[in-house]
Short mmCIF file of N, CA and C and ligand atoms in Angstrom, two decimals:
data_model
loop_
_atom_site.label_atom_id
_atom_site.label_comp_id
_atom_site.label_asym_id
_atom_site.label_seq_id
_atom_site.Cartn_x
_atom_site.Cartn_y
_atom_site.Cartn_z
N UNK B 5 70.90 46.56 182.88
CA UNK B 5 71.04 47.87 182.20
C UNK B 5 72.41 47.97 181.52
N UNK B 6 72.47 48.34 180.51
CA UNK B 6 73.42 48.46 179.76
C UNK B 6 74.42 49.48 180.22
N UNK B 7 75.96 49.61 179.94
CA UNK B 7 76.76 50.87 180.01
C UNK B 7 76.25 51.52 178.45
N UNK B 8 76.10 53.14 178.66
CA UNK B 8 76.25 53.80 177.77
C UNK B 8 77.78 54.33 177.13
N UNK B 9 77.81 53.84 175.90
CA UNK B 9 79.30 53.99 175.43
C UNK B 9 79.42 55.40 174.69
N UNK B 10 80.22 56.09 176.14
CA UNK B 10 79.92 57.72 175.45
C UNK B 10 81.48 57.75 174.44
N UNK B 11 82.16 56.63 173.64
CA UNK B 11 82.59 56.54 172.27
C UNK B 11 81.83 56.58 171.25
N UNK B 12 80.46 56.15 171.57
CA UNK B 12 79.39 55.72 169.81
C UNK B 12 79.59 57.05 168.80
N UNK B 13 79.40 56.80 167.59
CA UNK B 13 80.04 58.01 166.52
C UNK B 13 78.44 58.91 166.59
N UNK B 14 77.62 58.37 167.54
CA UNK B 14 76.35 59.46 167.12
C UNK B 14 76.88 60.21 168.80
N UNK B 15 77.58 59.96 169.60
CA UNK B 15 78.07 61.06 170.66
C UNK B 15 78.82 61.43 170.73
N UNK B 16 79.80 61.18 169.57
CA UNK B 16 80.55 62.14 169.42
C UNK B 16 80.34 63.40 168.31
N UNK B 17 79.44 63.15 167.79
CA UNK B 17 78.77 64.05 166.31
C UNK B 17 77.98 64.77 168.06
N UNK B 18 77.27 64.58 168.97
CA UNK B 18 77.06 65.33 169.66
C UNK B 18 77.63 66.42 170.42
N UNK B 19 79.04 66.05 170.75
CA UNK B 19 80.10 66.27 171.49
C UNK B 19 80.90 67.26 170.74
N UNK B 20 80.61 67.06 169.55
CA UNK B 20 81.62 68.11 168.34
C UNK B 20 82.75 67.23 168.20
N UNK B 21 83.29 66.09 168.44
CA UNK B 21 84.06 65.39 167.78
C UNK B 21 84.50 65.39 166.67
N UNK B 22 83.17 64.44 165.99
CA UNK B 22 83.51 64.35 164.39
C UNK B 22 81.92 65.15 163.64
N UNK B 23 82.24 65.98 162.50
CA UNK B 23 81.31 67.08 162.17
C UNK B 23 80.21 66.11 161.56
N UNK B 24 79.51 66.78 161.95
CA UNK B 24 77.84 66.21 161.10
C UNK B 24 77.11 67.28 160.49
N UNK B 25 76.19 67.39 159.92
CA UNK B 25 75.40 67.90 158.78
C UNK B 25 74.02 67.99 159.19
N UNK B 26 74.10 68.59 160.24
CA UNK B 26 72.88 68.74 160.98
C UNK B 26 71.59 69.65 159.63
N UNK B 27 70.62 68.61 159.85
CA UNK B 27 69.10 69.01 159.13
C UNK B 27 68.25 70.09 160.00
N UNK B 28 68.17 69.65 161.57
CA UNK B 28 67.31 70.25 162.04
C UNK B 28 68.17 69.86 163.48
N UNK B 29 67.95 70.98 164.57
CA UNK B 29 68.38 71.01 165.54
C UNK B 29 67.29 71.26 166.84
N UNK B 30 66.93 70.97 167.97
CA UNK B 30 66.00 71.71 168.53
C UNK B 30 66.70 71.29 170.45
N UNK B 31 66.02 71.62 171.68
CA UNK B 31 66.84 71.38 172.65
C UNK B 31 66.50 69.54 173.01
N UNK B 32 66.05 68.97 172.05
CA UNK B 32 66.16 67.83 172.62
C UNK B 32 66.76 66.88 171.63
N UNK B 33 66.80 66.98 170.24
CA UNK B 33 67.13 66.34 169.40
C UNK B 33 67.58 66.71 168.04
N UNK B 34 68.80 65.93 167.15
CA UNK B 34 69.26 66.94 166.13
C UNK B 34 68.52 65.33 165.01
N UNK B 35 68.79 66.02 163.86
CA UNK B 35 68.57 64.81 162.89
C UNK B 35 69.75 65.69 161.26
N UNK B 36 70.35 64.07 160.99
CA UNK B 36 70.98 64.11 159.73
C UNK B 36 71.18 62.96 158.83
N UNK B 37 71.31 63.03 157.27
CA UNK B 37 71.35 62.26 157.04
C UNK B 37 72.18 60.76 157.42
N UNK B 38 71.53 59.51 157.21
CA UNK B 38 72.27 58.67 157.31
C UNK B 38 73.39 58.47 156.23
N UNK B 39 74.38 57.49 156.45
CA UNK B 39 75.69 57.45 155.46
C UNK B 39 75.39 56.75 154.44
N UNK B 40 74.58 55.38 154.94
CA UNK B 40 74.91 54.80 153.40
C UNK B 40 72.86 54.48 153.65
N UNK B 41 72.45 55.12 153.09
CA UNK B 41 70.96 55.20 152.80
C UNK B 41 70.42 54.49 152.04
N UNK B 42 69.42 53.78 152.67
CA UNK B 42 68.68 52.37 152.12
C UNK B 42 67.23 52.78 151.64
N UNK B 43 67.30 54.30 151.46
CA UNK B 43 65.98 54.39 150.72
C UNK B 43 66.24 56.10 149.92
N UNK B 44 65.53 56.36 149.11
CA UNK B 44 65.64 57.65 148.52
C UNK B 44 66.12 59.18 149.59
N UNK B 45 65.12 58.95 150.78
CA UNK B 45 65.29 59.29 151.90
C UNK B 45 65.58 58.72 153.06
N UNK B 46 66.64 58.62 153.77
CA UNK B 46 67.45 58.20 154.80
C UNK B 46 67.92 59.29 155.95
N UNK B 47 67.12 59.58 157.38
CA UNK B 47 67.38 60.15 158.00
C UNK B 47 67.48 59.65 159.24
N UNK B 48 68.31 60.32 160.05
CA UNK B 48 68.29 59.77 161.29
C UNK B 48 67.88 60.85 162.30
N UNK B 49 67.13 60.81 163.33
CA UNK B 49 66.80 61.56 164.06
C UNK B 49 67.42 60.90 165.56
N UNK B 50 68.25 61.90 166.35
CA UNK B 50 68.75 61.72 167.75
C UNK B 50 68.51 62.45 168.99
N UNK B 51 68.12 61.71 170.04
CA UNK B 51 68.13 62.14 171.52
C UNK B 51 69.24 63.34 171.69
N UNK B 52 69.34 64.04 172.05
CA UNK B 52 70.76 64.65 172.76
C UNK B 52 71.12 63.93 174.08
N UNK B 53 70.90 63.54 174.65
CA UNK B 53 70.85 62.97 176.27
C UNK B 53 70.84 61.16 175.51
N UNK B 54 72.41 60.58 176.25
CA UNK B 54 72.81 60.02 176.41
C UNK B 54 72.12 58.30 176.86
N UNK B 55 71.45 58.09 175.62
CA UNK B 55 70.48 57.06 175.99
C UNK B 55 70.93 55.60 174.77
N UNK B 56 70.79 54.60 175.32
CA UNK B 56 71.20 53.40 174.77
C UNK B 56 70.78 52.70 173.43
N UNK B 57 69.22 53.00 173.73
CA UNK B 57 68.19 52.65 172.82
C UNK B 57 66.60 52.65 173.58
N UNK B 58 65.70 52.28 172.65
CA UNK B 58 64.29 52.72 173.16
C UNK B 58 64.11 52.12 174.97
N UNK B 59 64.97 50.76 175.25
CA UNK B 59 63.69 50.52 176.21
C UNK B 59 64.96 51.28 177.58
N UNK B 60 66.23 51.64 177.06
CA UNK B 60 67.23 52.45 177.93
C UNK B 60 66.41 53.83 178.11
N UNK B 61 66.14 54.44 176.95
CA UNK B 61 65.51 55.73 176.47
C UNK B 61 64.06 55.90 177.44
N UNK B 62 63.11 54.25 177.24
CA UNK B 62 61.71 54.72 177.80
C UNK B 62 61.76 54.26 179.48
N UNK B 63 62.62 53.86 179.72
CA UNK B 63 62.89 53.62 181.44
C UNK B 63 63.62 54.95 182.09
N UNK B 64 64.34 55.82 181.39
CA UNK B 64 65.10 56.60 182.32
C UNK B 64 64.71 58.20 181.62
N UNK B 65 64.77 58.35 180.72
CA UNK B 65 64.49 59.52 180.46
C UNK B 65 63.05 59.79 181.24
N UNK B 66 63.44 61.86 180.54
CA UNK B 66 62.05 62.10 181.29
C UNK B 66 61.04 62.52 180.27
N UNK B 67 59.46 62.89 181.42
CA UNK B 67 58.49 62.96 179.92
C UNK B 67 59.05 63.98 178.93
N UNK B 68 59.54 64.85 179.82
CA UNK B 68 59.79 66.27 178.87
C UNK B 68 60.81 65.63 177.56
N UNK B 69 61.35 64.97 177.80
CA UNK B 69 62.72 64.33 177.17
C UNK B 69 62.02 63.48 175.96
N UNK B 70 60.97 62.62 176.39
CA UNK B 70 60.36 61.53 175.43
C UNK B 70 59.65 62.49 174.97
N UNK B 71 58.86 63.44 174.72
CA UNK B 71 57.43 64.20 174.15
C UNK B 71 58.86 65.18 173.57
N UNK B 72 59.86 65.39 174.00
CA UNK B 72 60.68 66.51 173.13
C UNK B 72 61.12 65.55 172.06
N UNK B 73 61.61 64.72 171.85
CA UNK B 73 62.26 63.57 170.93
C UNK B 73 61.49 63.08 170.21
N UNK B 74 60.12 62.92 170.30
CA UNK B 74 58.77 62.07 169.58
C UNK B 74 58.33 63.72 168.37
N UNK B 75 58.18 65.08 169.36
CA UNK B 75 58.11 65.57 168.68
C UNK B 75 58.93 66.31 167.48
N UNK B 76 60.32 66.18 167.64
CA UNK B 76 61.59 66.29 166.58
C UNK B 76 61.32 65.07 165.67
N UNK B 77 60.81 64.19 165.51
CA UNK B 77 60.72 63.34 164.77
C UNK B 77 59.72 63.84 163.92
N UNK B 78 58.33 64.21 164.49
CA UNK B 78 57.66 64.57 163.67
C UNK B 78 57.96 65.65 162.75
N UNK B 79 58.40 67.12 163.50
CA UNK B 79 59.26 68.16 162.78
C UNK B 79 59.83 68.05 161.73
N UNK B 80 60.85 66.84 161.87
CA UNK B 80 61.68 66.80 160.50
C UNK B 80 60.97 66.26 159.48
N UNK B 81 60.12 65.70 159.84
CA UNK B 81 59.14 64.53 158.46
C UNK B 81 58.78 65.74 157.83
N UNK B 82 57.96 66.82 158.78
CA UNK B 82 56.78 67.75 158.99
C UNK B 82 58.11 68.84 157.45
N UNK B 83 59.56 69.09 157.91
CA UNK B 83 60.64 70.21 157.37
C UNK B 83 60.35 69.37 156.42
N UNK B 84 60.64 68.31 155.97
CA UNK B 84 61.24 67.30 154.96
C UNK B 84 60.00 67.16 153.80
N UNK B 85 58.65 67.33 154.38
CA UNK B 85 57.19 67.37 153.49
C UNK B 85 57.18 66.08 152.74
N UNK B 86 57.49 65.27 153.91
CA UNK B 86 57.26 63.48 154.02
C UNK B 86 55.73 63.23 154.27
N UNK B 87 55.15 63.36 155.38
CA UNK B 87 53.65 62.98 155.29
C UNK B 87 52.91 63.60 154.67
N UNK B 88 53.21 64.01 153.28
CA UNK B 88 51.87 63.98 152.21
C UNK B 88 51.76 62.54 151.65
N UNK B 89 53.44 62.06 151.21
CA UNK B 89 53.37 60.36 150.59
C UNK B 89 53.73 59.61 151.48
N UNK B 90 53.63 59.89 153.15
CA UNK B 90 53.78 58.86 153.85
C UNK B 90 55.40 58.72 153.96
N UNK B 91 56.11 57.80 154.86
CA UNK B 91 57.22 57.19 155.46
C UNK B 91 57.49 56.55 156.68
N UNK B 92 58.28 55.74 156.99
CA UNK B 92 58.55 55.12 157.58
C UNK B 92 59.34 55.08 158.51
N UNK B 93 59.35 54.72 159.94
CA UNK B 93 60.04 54.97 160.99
C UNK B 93 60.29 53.42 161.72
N UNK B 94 61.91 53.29 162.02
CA UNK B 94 62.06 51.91 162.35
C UNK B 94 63.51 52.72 163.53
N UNK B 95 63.11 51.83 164.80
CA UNK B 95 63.99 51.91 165.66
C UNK B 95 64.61 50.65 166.09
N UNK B 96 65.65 50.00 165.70
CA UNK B 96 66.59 48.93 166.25
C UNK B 96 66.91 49.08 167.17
N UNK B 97 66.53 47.59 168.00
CA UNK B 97 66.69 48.17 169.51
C UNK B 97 67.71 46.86 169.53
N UNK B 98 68.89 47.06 170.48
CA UNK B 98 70.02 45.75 170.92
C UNK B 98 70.06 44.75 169.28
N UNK B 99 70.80 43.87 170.10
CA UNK B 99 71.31 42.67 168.87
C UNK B 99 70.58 42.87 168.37
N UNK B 100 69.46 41.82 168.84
CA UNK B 100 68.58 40.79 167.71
C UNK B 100 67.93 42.00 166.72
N UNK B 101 67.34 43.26 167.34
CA UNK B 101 66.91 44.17 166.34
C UNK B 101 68.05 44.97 165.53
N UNK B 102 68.84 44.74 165.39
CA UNK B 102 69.93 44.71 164.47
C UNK B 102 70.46 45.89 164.45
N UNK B 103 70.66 46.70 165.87
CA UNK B 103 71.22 47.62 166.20
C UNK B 103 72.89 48.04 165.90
N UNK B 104 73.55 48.70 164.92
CA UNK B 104 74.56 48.63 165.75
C UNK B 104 75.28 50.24 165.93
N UNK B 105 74.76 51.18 166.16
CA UNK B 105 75.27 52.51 166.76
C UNK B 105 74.40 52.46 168.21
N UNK B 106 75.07 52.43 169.53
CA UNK B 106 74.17 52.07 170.97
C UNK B 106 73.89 54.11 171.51
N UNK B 107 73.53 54.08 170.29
CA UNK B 107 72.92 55.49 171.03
C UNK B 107 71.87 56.00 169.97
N UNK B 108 70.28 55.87 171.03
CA UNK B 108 69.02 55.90 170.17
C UNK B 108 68.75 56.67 169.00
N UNK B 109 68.03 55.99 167.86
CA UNK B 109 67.81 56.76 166.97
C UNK B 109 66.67 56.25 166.42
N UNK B 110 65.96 56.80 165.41
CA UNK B 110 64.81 56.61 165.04
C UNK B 110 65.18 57.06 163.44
N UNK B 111 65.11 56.05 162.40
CA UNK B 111 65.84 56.35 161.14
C UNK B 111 64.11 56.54 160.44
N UNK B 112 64.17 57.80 159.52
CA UNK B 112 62.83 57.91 158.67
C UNK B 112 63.28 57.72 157.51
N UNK B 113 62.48 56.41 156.70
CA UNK B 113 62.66 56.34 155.33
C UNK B 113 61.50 56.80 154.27
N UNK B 114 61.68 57.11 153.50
CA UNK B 114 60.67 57.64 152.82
C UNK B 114 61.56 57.90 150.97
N UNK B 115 60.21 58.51 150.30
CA UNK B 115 60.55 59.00 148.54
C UNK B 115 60.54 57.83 147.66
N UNK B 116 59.88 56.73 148.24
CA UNK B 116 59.52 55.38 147.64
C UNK B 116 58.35 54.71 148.09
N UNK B 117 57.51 54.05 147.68
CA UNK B 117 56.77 53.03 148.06
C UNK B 117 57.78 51.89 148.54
N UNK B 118 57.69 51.70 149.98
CA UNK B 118 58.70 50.95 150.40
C UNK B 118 58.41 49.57 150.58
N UNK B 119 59.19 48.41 150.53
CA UNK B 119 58.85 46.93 150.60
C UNK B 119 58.79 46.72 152.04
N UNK B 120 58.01 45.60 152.30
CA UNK B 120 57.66 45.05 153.23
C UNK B 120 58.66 44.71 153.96
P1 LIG F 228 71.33 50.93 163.33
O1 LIG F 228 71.71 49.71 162.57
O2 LIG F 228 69.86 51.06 163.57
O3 LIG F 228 72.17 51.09 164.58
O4 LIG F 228 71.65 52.14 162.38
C1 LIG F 228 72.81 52.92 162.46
C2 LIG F 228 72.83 53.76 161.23
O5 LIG F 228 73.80 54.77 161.41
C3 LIG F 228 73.21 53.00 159.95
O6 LIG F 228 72.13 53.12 159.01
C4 LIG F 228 74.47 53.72 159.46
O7 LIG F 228 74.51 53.84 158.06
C5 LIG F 228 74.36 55.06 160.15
N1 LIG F 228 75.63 55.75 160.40
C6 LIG F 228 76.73 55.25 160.97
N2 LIG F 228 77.70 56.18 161.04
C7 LIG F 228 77.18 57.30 160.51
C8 LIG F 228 77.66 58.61 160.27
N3 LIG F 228 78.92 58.98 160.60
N4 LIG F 228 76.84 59.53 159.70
C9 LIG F 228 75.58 59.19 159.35
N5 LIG F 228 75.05 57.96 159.54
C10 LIG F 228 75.84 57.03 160.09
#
């Protein structure tokens, strides 16, 4: 099990550290844009509760926690009026999935027909 590094810049945008640009807020999860955005639409959607990545996230959290976070994801697509043309949801989990902020997120791309 991993240490959770309560330095990562997505807990301290939790913490009130450094300010973020919150889209949507709810008691389990906030979402804002990403910085340097690899598609027309670039969002990131976050846990509030202090989780590593998905398989940190699907071992310790609770249901209320996973069904609150699954459903903020949908919300923002749902605010954003993404699933009429569809988008895309990719979660990097550790290294090899080419993670590198260690506190979970679920980035939605969308406003393009996106490449493979
Ligand atoms: P990942 O590679 O899956 O860990 O993605 C981390 C994402 O966080 C990258 O797409 C970064 O552009 C994004 N990111 C890093 N710092 C910030 C920040 N301060 N505000 C918004 N997005 C950020």
């Amino acid at each position: 099990m991993k240490t959770y590094d309560e330095n990562n810049v997505f807990a301290k945008m939790l913490k009130g550290d450094i300010p973020v640009n919150k889209i949507y807020e709810d008691d389990h999860a906030i979402a804002f844009a990403d910085i340097h955005p690899k598609a027309p639409v670039h969002l990131l959607v976050i846990p509030k509760g202090a989780y590593t990545d998905f398989s940190d996230f699907t071992a310790r959290a609770s249901n209320d926690e996973i069904s609150g976070f699954f459903k903020a994801v949908g919300k923002v697509a749902e605010q954003q009026g993404l699933p009429e043309n569809g988008y895309r949801l990719v979660m990097n989990t550790g290294r090899d999935g080419g993670q590198e902020v260690p506190h979970l997120h679920v980035h939605i791309l969308a406003g393009k027909k996106l490449p493979m």
